[in-house]
mmCIF file of C-alpha atoms in Angstrom:
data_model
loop_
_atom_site.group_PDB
_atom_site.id
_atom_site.type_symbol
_atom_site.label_atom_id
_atom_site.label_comp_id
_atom_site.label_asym_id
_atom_site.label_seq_id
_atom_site.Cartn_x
_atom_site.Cartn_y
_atom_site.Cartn_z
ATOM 1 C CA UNK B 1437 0.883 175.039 132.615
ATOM 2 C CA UNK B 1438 -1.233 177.962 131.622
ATOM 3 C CA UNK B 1439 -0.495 181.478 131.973
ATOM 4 C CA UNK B 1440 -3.200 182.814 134.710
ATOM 5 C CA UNK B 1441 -2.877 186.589 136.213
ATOM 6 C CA UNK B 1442 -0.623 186.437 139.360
ATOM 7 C CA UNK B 1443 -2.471 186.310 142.464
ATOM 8 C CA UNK B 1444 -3.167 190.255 143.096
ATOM 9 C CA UNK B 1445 -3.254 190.916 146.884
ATOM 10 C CA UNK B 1446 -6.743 192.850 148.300
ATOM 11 C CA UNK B 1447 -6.556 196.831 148.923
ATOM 12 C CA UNK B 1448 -5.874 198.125 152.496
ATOM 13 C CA UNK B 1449 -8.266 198.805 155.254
ATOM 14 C CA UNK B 1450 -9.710 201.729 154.348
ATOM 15 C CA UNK B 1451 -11.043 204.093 157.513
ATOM 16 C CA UNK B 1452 -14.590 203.431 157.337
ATOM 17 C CA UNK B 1453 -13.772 199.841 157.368
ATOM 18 C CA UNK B 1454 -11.692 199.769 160.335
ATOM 19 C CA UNK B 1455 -14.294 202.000 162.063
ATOM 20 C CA UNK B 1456 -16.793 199.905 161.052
ATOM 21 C CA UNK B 1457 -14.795 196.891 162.001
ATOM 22 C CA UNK B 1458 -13.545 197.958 165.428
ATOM 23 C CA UNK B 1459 -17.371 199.564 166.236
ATOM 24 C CA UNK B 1460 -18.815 195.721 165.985
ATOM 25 C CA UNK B 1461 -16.415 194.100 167.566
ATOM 26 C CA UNK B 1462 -16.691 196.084 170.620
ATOM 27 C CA UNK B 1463 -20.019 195.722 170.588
ATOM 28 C CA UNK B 1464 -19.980 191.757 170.682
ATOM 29 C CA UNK B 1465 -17.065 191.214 172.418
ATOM 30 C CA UNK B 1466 -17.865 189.445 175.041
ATOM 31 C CA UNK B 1467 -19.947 187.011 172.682
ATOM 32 C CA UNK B 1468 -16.927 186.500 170.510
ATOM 33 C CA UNK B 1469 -14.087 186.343 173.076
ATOM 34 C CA UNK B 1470 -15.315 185.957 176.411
ATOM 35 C CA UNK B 1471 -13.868 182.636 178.572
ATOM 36 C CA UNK B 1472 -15.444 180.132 181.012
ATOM 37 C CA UNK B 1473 -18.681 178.374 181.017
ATOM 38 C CA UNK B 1474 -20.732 181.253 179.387
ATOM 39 C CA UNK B 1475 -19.245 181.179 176.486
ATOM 40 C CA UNK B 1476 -20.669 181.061 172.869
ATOM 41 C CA UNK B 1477 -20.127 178.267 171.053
ATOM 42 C CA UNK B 1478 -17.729 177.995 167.677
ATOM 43 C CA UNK B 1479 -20.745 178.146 165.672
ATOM 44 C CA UNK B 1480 -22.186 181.230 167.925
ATOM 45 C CA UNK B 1481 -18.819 182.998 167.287
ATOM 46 C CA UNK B 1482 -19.205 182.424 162.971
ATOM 47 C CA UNK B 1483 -22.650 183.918 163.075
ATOM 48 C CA UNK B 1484 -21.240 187.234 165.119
ATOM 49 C CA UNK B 1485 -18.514 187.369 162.443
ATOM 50 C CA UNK B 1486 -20.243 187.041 159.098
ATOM 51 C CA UNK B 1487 -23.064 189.933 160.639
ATOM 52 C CA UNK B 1488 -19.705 191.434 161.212
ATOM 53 C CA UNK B 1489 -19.041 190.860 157.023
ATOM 54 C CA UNK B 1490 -21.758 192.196 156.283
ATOM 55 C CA UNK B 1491 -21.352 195.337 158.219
ATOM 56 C CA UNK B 1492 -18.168 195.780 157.060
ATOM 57 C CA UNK B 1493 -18.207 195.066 153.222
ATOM 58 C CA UNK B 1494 -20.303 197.893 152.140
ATOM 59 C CA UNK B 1495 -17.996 200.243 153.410
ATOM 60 C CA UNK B 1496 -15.255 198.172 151.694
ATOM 61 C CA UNK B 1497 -12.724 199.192 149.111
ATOM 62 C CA UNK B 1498 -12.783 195.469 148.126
ATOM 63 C CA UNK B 1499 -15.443 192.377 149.487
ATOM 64 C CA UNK B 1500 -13.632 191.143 152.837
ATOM 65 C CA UNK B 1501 -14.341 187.563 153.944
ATOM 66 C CA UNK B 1502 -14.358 186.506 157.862
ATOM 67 C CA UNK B 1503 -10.775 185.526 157.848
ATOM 68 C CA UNK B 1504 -9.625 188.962 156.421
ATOM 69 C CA UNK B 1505 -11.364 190.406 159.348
ATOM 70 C CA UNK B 1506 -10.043 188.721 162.306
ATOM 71 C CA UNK B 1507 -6.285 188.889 160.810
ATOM 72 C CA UNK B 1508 -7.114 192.871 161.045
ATOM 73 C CA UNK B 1509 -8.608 192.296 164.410
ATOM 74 C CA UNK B 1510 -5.267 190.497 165.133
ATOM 75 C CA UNK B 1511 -3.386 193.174 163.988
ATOM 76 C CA UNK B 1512 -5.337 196.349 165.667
ATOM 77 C CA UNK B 1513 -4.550 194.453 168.956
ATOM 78 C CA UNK B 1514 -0.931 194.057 168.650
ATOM 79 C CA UNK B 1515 -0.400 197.322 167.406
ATOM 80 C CA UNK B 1516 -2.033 198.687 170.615
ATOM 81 C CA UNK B 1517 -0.151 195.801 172.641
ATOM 82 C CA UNK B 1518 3.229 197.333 171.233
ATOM 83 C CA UNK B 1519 2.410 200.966 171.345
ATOM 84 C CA UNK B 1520 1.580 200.350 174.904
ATOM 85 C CA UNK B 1521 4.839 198.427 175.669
ATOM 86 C CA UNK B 1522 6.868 201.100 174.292
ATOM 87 C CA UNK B 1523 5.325 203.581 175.992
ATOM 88 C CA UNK B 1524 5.682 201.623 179.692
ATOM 89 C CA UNK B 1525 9.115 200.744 178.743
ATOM 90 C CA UNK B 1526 7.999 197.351 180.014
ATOM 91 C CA UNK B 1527 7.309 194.973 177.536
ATOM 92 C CA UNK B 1528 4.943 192.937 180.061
ATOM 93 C CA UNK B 1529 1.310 191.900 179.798
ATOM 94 C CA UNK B 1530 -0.449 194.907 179.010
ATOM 95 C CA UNK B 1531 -3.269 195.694 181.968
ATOM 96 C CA UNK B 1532 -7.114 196.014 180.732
ATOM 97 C CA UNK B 1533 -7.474 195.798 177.041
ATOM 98 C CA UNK B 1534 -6.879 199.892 175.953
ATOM 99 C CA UNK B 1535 -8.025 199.818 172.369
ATOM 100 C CA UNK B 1536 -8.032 202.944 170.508
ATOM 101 C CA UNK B 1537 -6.671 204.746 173.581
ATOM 102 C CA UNK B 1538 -3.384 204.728 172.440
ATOM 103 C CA UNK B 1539 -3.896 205.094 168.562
ATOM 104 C CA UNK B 1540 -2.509 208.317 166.820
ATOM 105 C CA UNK B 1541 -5.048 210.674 166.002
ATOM 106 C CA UNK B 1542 -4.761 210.179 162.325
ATOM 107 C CA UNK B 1543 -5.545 206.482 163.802
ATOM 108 C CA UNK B 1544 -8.720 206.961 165.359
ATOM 109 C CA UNK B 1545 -12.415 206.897 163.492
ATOM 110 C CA UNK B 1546 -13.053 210.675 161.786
ATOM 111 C CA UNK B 1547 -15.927 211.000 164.943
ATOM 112 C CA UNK B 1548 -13.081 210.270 167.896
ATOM 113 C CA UNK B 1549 -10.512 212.490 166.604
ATOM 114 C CA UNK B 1550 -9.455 215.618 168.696
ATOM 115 C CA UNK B 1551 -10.526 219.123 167.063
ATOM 116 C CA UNK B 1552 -7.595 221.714 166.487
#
């Protein structure tokens, strides 16, 4: 068997990524995750994320494909979900989706940060 490199994994999200990242998704949410009859097809949904890709990747510490992108996605929501929960004591379904409300400030995009 040759001797390749190991697998190395890709860099963090850097902060103008997951700006970038969260800024598009927001803005074609209801395209990408909305329910019922309305909504976009499978094929719709890939075209929203690779304009996503390439909104994202030039602000990139490393090139990001589509699935790299909605595991982050993933993960900003569940963080939220469980910062939530802890602070309701509650561990229930969260209400209306409360993204970014809850981040730390050292969480939120450089523009949405409080002044001191």
């Amino acid at each position: 068997m040759a001797e390749d490199s190991p697998k190395r994994r890709k860099a963090n999200f850097n902060e103008a990524e997951t700006e970038v990242l969260i800024e598009q998704v927001l803005k074609h949410e209801q395209l990408l995750f909305a329910a019922g009859p309305g909504r976009a097809s499978p094929g719709q949904k890939r075209k929203v994320w690779e304009l996503i890709r390439h909104k994202v990747n030039p602000v990139a510490a490393c090139p990001r494909d589509v699935e790299d992108l909605k595991k982050r996605w993933r993960d900003l929501k569940r963080r939220d979900r469980s910062k939530l929960c802890r602070l309701s004591q509650g561990c229930g379904p969260p209400g209306p989706p409360a993204l970014g409300l809850l981040l730390a400030p050292e969480e939120l995009p450089p523009a949405r940060r409080p002044r001191r």
